[in-house]
Structures are given as structure tokens and as C-alpha cells.
Amino acid sequence: MNYRIIFATLLFLCICYPATAQISIGGGQIIDIDYLTPKQYEIGAIEVEGGTGLDNRMVLLVSGLHVGDRVRVPGDKFAAAIDNLWKQGLFDDVQILVTRIQGDKIFLKIVLQTRPKLSRFRFVGVKKGDADKLREQMNIGVGDVVTDNMLTMSKNRIRSYYIDDGYGNVQVETEVTPDTTGGKEDRVEVAFIVNTGKRLKIENLIFEGNEAISTNTLLRKMKNTHDVHYFWKLYFWTSSFWKSSKYIDVKFQEDLADIISYYNEKGYRDARIVLDTVYPVQGTDKQDRVNVKVRIHEGNRYTF
């Protein structure tokens, strides 16, 4: 967290040693600070510098500092003011400076370094169709404040989009550059650089616990999920022969639900999936292959 309190830093953070010190402020004025016996001051004035596009009154309201307030020096009210401003997520740096002390009045300046705003964003390494769909899901737009949280959330949305489409090793990086075309210094362009890798394929789809219903029957009930050995397991033509063996979790979960429905139709009303796990294939250089294991609890068969 990059914020500082200048007056100097020792003044407002209440470091208890040494017990007294001399602090130089403003144009060279020297005051004595006794950390063991804080002194009361009245805030005479507060300036705000650097809050581009922000209402100074709102800055003061958020900070909790007001002209006429009595504050202790050293004290924790200044640290709290900086913390309040920092929590807004709008600033890269927040400082509170003392411009002068006159009698029992203290004059302050809040110096802010605002975070840049988004002028545009683009995708690198994705197809146009995917880019159009991603734009609809990103939930960001021109003028938004570019924060670490916003970039992280955006990268997670991109990853989720491709994971749902069967990619398991998606890498997303961001590149933030100043926008030199708009004439505004506080605007940046964000590039999301995407490396999807290869779609995951299922090397082996393994069933455990199915005694009443054969593995081949269960495989035929899975409309969207097959492994690369599907045809050779069944030994005969099925309508699903040409379906892909790529692993897409959403489709896989739909197929598991269909299997339980099939068990229920056969009278196994207590049937459930007790385990479904996906893990990399060991001892191979095929980084895009995974094994899928499904463990079933069939339960008793109910009859009329």
C-alpha cells in the first residue's frame, strides 16, 4: 500500500522513540514534537491537490477532516483520513502535508495521485467472434477507473469464458499504456493478451461403482462427453460417434445429471454421483489430455 504522511512520517504514525524531536515544515519553520504528550491543534484550512475530476468537498467528506476540528499531533486521525481515501480505490498515492502552523492552528494539504481512467480496451490473441462475446461479458467501459481489482476481475472473466469452452490452460496478461490520442493525461488503453492453449481432450472416461448398469450403457447416455477411445469401447455405431472428446465442464455436469435420471427411471431412486474428478494424464507429453473419473452410488432398486 503506497501511501505516506509527510510531516514527517514520524509525526503522524506515532512512533514512540525518540520521545521528542524537531520537525521542519513549510518554509523551514521548526517545531518541537513530544510523542509522549500529544499537542492539540485546530485545523485552520485544508487544501486538496491532484484530485483530477473530483469534487474537493467530497474528498474532505470522505477523509473525515474538517476545518475547525481539534486534532492531536501526533494522533491517529490523519492515518484514518488516509485510510478512508485509500479505500475508495481511486488513488495510487495519498499524502497529508502540513503547510504551516500558526499558534494553535494547523494548516493541511491533501495531495492525491489519481488512478488513470480507461479510454479503450482490446484483445490480443482471440478471434473476432470471441472478442465480441467477451466485450459483452467484461462489464467495463470507457471512463472506468483502472484499478488492480478491475484488471483482475476482467482477466478472471476471460479465463472463465475459455474454460467453459473446453480450454484448461488459459493464460491472460494485461498491458496498460498511456493513451496519447485523446489529449488527456489520465487516460490509458488496456490490452488483454490471451493465450488459450489447446482444448482439453479426455484420454480416459472411467466409471466406478456401477454394477447394475454397464459402462457401455452409461457411455451411450452421455450425449456431450466422450473420451478418445469411445468408438473402440462400444464396438458399434452410435449417433454420438462423431461428437468431440473435448472436456467442457458445463456439458459434463449435464451428462452426469442425465445418468442419474436414467438410474431413477430404472428404479434406483437413491442413485447419486459421489465423486467426479479431472486430472492430468501422467507419463505423456500430451499436455491437453486429462482423465475423468466418475464414482456412482447406485443404491437399492425399488419396485412396485
Tab-separated table of C-alpha atoms in Angstrom:
chain	number	residue	atom	x	y	z
A	1	MET	CA	0.000	0.000	0.000
A	2	ASN	CA	1.741	3.124	-1.259
A	3	TYR	CA	0.666	5.992	0.950
A	4	ARG	CA	2.781	8.339	3.014
A	5	ILE	CA	2.216	11.003	5.621
A	6	ILE	CA	4.686	13.850	5.414
A	7	PHE	CA	5.202	15.989	8.446
A	8	ALA	CA	7.494	13.975	8.604
A	9	THR	CA	6.294	10.343	8.556
A	10	LEU	CA	7.254	10.014	12.199
A	11	LEU	CA	4.820	12.732	13.220
A	12	PHE	CA	1.515	11.074	12.331
A	13	LEU	CA	2.423	7.431	12.782
A	14	CYS	CA	3.133	7.950	16.487
A	15	ILE	CA	6.485	6.249	16.717
A	16	CYS	CA	7.358	6.356	20.372
A	17	TYR	CA	11.105	6.820	20.110
A	18	PRO	CA	12.793	9.152	20.493
A	19	ALA	CA	10.409	10.811	22.965
A	20	THR	CA	10.936	14.287	21.440
A	21	ALA	CA	12.031	15.538	18.018
A	22	GLN	CA	12.269	18.680	15.933
A	23	ILE	CA	10.295	18.726	12.673
A	24	SER	CA	10.894	21.157	9.816
A	25	ILE	CA	7.812	22.159	7.824
A	26	GLY	CA	6.791	24.589	5.142
A	27	GLY	CA	9.444	27.229	4.530
A	28	GLY	CA	11.751	25.971	7.253
A	29	GLN	CA	9.662	26.539	10.387
A	30	ILE	CA	10.854	24.294	13.239
A	31	ILE	CA	8.519	22.881	15.886
A	32	ASP	CA	9.099	20.502	18.759
A	33	ILE	CA	7.092	17.292	18.825
A	34	ASP	CA	6.730	15.375	22.067
A	35	TYR	CA	5.452	11.901	21.259
A	36	LEU	CA	4.602	11.201	24.878
A	37	THR	CA	2.406	14.297	25.273
A	38	PRO	CA	0.482	14.959	22.028
A	39	LYS	CA	-0.492	18.568	21.362
A	40	GLN	CA	-3.935	19.773	20.328
A	41	TYR	CA	-4.354	21.892	17.189
A	42	GLU	CA	-7.346	23.359	15.414
A	43	ILE	CA	-7.457	22.752	11.665
A	44	GLY	CA	-7.272	26.225	10.112
A	45	ALA	CA	-7.602	25.236	6.451
A	46	ILE	CA	-7.348	22.183	4.184
A	47	GLU	CA	-6.236	22.312	0.559
A	48	VAL	CA	-6.739	19.487	-1.931
A	49	GLU	CA	-4.219	18.982	-4.710
A	50	GLY	CA	-4.196	16.481	-7.541
A	51	GLY	CA	-7.742	15.113	-7.321
A	52	THR	CA	-8.378	15.437	-11.048
A	53	GLY	CA	-12.083	15.374	-11.813
A	54	LEU	CA	-13.069	15.043	-8.147
A	55	ASP	CA	-15.112	17.423	-6.032
A	56	ASN	CA	-12.852	18.742	-3.261
A	57	ARG	CA	-15.812	18.816	-0.876
A	58	MET	CA	-16.351	15.097	-1.384
A	59	VAL	CA	-12.640	14.443	-0.801
A	60	LEU	CA	-12.837	16.249	2.536
A	61	LEU	CA	-16.071	14.485	3.455
A	62	VAL	CA	-14.530	11.076	2.787
A	63	SER	CA	-11.320	11.938	4.642
A	64	GLY	CA	-13.211	12.859	7.796
A	65	LEU	CA	-11.105	16.010	8.280
A	66	HIS	CA	-12.896	19.351	8.583
A	67	VAL	CA	-11.849	22.936	9.175
A	68	GLY	CA	-12.364	23.750	12.844
A	69	ASP	CA	-11.768	20.180	14.035
A	70	ARG	CA	-9.467	19.730	17.017
A	71	VAL	CA	-6.777	17.176	16.260
A	72	ARG	CA	-3.882	15.753	18.216
A	73	VAL	CA	-0.352	15.803	16.877
A	74	PRO	CA	0.789	13.091	16.830
A	75	GLY	CA	-2.539	11.241	16.566
A	76	ASP	CA	-4.348	8.631	14.551
A	77	LYS	CA	-6.902	10.881	12.857
A	78	PHE	CA	-4.543	11.593	9.960
A	79	ALA	CA	-3.804	7.925	9.396
A	80	ALA	CA	-7.571	7.258	9.452
A	81	ALA	CA	-8.125	10.037	6.890
A	82	ILE	CA	-5.602	8.491	4.509
A	83	ASP	CA	-7.115	5.050	5.033
A	84	ASN	CA	-10.601	6.399	4.250
A	85	LEU	CA	-9.385	7.926	0.989
A	86	TRP	CA	-7.365	4.853	0.033
A	87	LYS	CA	-10.381	2.569	0.446
A	88	GLN	CA	-12.169	4.393	-2.384
A	89	GLY	CA	-9.866	2.656	-4.869
A	90	LEU	CA	-9.370	5.878	-6.839
A	91	PHE	CA	-5.794	6.746	-5.923
A	92	ASP	CA	-2.274	5.442	-6.435
A	93	ASP	CA	-0.911	7.703	-3.692
A	94	VAL	CA	-2.358	9.734	-0.811
A	95	GLN	CA	-0.372	12.197	1.300
A	96	ILE	CA	-1.245	14.679	4.029
A	97	LEU	CA	1.152	17.615	4.284
A	98	VAL	CA	1.388	20.333	6.906
A	99	THR	CA	1.852	23.664	5.138
A	100	ARG	CA	2.245	25.738	8.302
A	101	ILE	CA	1.405	26.045	11.984
A	102	GLN	CA	0.185	29.367	13.319
A	103	GLY	CA	-0.392	29.498	17.047
A	104	ASP	CA	-2.707	26.622	17.886
A	105	LYS	CA	-3.898	26.265	14.288
A	106	ILE	CA	-2.557	23.722	11.817
A	107	PHE	CA	-2.901	24.122	8.041
A	108	LEU	CA	-3.054	20.982	5.912
A	109	LYS	CA	-2.804	19.933	2.273
A	110	ILE	CA	-4.183	16.620	0.968
A	111	VAL	CA	-2.138	15.569	-2.074
A	112	LEU	CA	-3.717	12.906	-4.294
A	113	GLN	CA	-2.419	10.940	-7.236
A	114	THR	CA	-5.494	9.667	-9.018
A	115	ARG	CA	-5.569	6.385	-10.858
A	116	PRO	CA	-5.984	6.568	-14.646
A	117	LYS	CA	-9.268	6.064	-16.452
A	118	LEU	CA	-9.996	3.675	-19.280
A	119	SER	CA	-10.079	5.132	-22.782
A	120	ARG	CA	-10.398	1.806	-24.609
A	121	PHE	CA	-9.603	-1.870	-24.260
A	122	ARG	CA	-8.777	-4.568	-26.766
A	123	PHE	CA	-7.957	-8.263	-27.003
A	124	VAL	CA	-4.829	-9.838	-28.418
A	125	GLY	CA	-4.745	-13.479	-29.478
A	126	VAL	CA	-8.504	-14.098	-29.748
A	127	LYS	CA	-10.878	-14.484	-32.664
A	128	LYS	CA	-13.202	-11.645	-33.566
A	129	GLY	CA	-16.280	-13.649	-32.621
A	130	ASP	CA	-14.828	-14.398	-29.202
A	131	ALA	CA	-13.795	-10.758	-28.757
A	132	ASP	CA	-17.362	-9.600	-29.429
A	133	LYS	CA	-18.763	-12.051	-26.871
A	134	LEU	CA	-16.109	-11.131	-24.314
A	135	ARG	CA	-16.930	-7.428	-24.623
A	136	GLU	CA	-20.491	-8.214	-23.611
A	137	GLN	CA	-19.282	-10.055	-20.510
A	138	MET	CA	-16.447	-7.779	-19.355
A	139	ASN	CA	-18.659	-5.238	-17.540
A	140	ILE	CA	-16.133	-2.431	-18.068
A	141	GLY	CA	-16.367	0.711	-20.162
A	142	VAL	CA	-14.783	3.984	-21.184
A	143	GLY	CA	-14.193	6.264	-18.203
A	144	ASP	CA	-13.924	3.497	-15.615
A	145	VAL	CA	-11.085	3.875	-13.122
A	146	VAL	CA	-8.377	1.327	-13.912
A	147	THR	CA	-7.611	-0.466	-10.651
A	148	ASP	CA	-5.818	-3.696	-9.836
A	149	ASN	CA	-9.154	-5.210	-8.852
A	150	MET	CA	-10.754	-4.242	-12.169
A	151	LEU	CA	-7.905	-5.821	-14.137
A	152	THR	CA	-8.014	-9.000	-12.029
A	153	MET	CA	-11.791	-9.371	-12.395
A	154	SER	CA	-11.529	-8.830	-16.154
A	155	LYS	CA	-8.803	-11.479	-16.524
A	156	ASN	CA	-10.888	-13.937	-14.497
A	157	ARG	CA	-13.890	-13.382	-16.777
A	158	ILE	CA	-11.745	-14.076	-19.829
A	159	ARG	CA	-10.369	-17.255	-18.276
A	160	SER	CA	-13.860	-18.442	-17.315
A	161	TYR	CA	-15.113	-17.842	-20.853
A	162	TYR	CA	-12.462	-20.088	-22.362
A	163	ILE	CA	-12.542	-22.699	-19.607
A	164	ASP	CA	-16.275	-23.083	-20.259
A	165	ASP	CA	-15.366	-23.653	-23.918
A	166	GLY	CA	-13.007	-26.505	-23.093
A	167	TYR	CA	-9.647	-24.776	-22.644
A	168	GLY	CA	-7.888	-25.756	-19.441
A	169	ASN	CA	-4.600	-23.840	-19.532
A	170	VAL	CA	-5.693	-20.286	-20.311
A	171	GLN	CA	-3.145	-17.536	-19.649
A	172	VAL	CA	-4.195	-13.864	-19.600
A	173	GLU	CA	-1.835	-10.905	-19.203
A	174	THR	CA	-2.574	-7.176	-19.258
A	175	GLU	CA	-0.657	-4.343	-20.863
A	176	VAL	CA	-1.586	-0.817	-19.721
A	177	THR	CA	-0.282	2.064	-21.841
A	178	PRO	CA	-0.975	5.819	-21.813
A	179	ASP	CA	-3.493	6.940	-24.406
A	180	THR	CA	-1.654	9.521	-26.482
A	181	THR	CA	-4.503	10.102	-28.933
A	182	GLY	CA	-7.172	11.540	-26.662
A	183	GLY	CA	-5.275	14.521	-25.285
A	184	LYS	CA	-5.951	13.508	-21.673
A	185	GLU	CA	-3.042	12.545	-19.468
A	186	ASP	CA	-5.175	10.469	-17.109
A	187	ARG	CA	-6.428	8.072	-19.809
A	188	VAL	CA	-4.935	4.656	-20.588
A	189	GLU	CA	-5.520	1.831	-23.021
A	190	VAL	CA	-5.652	-1.741	-21.727
A	191	ALA	CA	-4.707	-4.735	-23.856
A	192	PHE	CA	-5.735	-8.196	-22.663
A	193	ILE	CA	-3.210	-10.634	-24.098
A	194	VAL	CA	-4.734	-14.121	-24.215
A	195	ASN	CA	-3.064	-17.470	-24.752
A	196	THR	CA	-5.784	-20.108	-24.734
A	197	GLY	CA	-3.535	-23.112	-25.239
A	198	LYS	CA	-5.186	-26.258	-26.584
A	199	ARG	CA	-8.625	-27.554	-25.794
A	200	LEU	CA	-8.597	-30.303	-23.197
A	201	LYS	CA	-9.390	-33.761	-24.517
A	202	ILE	CA	-10.459	-36.723	-22.435
A	203	GLU	CA	-7.977	-39.587	-22.651
A	204	ASN	CA	-9.996	-41.960	-20.444
A	205	LEU	CA	-13.521	-41.676	-19.069
A	206	ILE	CA	-13.680	-44.074	-16.117
A	207	PHE	CA	-16.756	-45.244	-14.192
A	208	GLU	CA	-16.618	-46.844	-10.750
A	209	GLY	CA	-19.386	-48.348	-8.611
A	210	ASN	CA	-21.728	-49.145	-11.498
A	211	GLU	CA	-22.696	-52.788	-11.049
A	212	ALA	CA	-26.333	-52.808	-12.130
A	213	ILE	CA	-25.822	-50.784	-15.299
A	214	SER	CA	-22.877	-51.406	-17.628
A	215	THR	CA	-20.222	-48.851	-18.506
A	216	ASN	CA	-21.144	-49.033	-22.192
A	217	THR	CA	-24.757	-48.151	-21.383
A	218	LEU	CA	-23.649	-45.170	-19.298
A	219	LEU	CA	-21.326	-44.009	-22.069
A	220	ARG	CA	-24.202	-44.015	-24.537
A	221	LYS	CA	-26.277	-41.899	-22.138
A	222	MET	CA	-23.620	-39.164	-22.125
A	223	LYS	CA	-24.526	-37.017	-25.103
A	224	ASN	CA	-21.703	-34.482	-24.846
A	225	THR	CA	-18.812	-36.164	-23.037
A	226	HIS	CA	-16.708	-38.956	-24.532
A	227	ASP	CA	-13.084	-39.972	-24.406
A	228	VAL	CA	-10.829	-40.511	-27.412
A	229	HIS	CA	-11.386	-44.282	-27.181
A	230	TYR	CA	-15.193	-44.032	-27.273
A	231	PHE	CA	-15.786	-45.876	-30.533
A	232	TRP	CA	-13.490	-48.780	-29.653
A	233	LYS	CA	-15.219	-49.254	-26.311
A	234	LEU	CA	-18.655	-49.670	-27.853
A	235	TYR	CA	-17.645	-51.638	-30.954
A	236	PHE	CA	-20.664	-50.492	-32.906
A	237	TRP	CA	-22.116	-47.426	-34.493
A	238	THR	CA	-23.901	-44.845	-32.338
A	239	SER	CA	-25.335	-41.460	-33.113
A	240	SER	CA	-22.709	-39.891	-30.846
A	241	PHE	CA	-19.743	-41.328	-32.728
A	242	TRP	CA	-18.728	-38.033	-34.330
A	243	LYS	CA	-19.070	-35.986	-31.184
A	244	SER	CA	-15.912	-34.372	-29.860
A	245	SER	CA	-13.935	-35.777	-26.940
A	246	LYS	CA	-13.118	-32.312	-25.604
A	247	TYR	CA	-13.778	-31.700	-21.929
A	248	ILE	CA	-16.314	-28.958	-21.191
A	249	ASP	CA	-17.331	-28.932	-17.557
A	250	VAL	CA	-20.820	-27.473	-18.079
A	251	LYS	CA	-21.696	-30.177	-20.620
A	252	PHE	CA	-20.100	-32.847	-18.441
A	253	GLN	CA	-22.295	-31.897	-15.468
A	254	GLU	CA	-25.375	-32.028	-17.719
A	255	ASP	CA	-24.411	-35.556	-18.759
A	256	LEU	CA	-23.986	-36.643	-15.144
A	257	ALA	CA	-27.487	-35.367	-14.411
A	258	ASP	CA	-28.784	-37.435	-17.362
A	259	ILE	CA	-27.112	-40.535	-15.927
A	260	ILE	CA	-28.834	-40.081	-12.564
A	261	SER	CA	-32.154	-39.567	-14.361
A	262	TYR	CA	-31.585	-42.841	-16.203
A	263	TYR	CA	-30.870	-44.641	-12.931
A	264	ASN	CA	-34.072	-43.184	-11.460
A	265	GLU	CA	-36.067	-44.468	-14.446
A	266	LYS	CA	-34.701	-47.945	-13.776
A	267	GLY	CA	-35.881	-47.809	-10.168
A	268	TYR	CA	-32.658	-46.712	-8.489
A	269	ARG	CA	-34.177	-43.754	-6.687
A	270	ASP	CA	-31.189	-43.283	-4.352
A	271	ALA	CA	-28.573	-43.190	-7.097
A	272	ARG	CA	-26.119	-40.304	-6.918
A	273	ILE	CA	-22.678	-39.212	-8.094
A	274	VAL	CA	-20.341	-39.408	-5.108
A	275	LEU	CA	-17.206	-38.323	-6.971
A	276	ASP	CA	-16.266	-36.740	-10.256
A	277	THR	CA	-12.691	-35.696	-10.742
A	278	VAL	CA	-10.488	-34.498	-13.589
A	279	TYR	CA	-6.720	-34.991	-13.502
A	280	PRO	CA	-3.824	-34.764	-15.978
A	281	VAL	CA	-2.617	-37.859	-17.800
A	282	GLN	CA	0.694	-38.942	-16.281
A	283	GLY	CA	3.708	-40.133	-18.258
A	284	THR	CA	2.839	-38.375	-21.505
A	285	ASP	CA	3.837	-35.185	-23.265
A	286	LYS	CA	0.234	-34.502	-24.247
A	287	GLN	CA	-0.475	-31.504	-22.063
A	288	ASP	CA	-4.005	-31.230	-23.452
A	289	ARG	CA	-5.127	-34.690	-22.255
A	290	VAL	CA	-6.951	-35.422	-18.989
A	291	ASN	CA	-8.546	-38.410	-17.338
A	292	VAL	CA	-12.076	-38.159	-15.973
A	293	LYS	CA	-13.262	-40.457	-13.189
A	294	VAL	CA	-16.882	-40.816	-12.072
A	295	ARG	CA	-17.864	-42.826	-8.996
A	296	ILE	CA	-21.525	-43.789	-8.661
A	297	HIS	CA	-23.553	-44.931	-5.671
A	298	GLU	CA	-26.395	-46.932	-7.197
A	299	GLY	CA	-28.326	-47.770	-4.045
A	300	ASN	CA	-31.219	-50.248	-3.967
A	301	ARG	CA	-33.660	-50.784	-6.779
A	302	TYR	CA	-37.263	-50.033	-5.874
A	303	THR	CA	-40.149	-51.916	-7.460
A	304	PHE	CA	-43.941	-51.912	-7.138
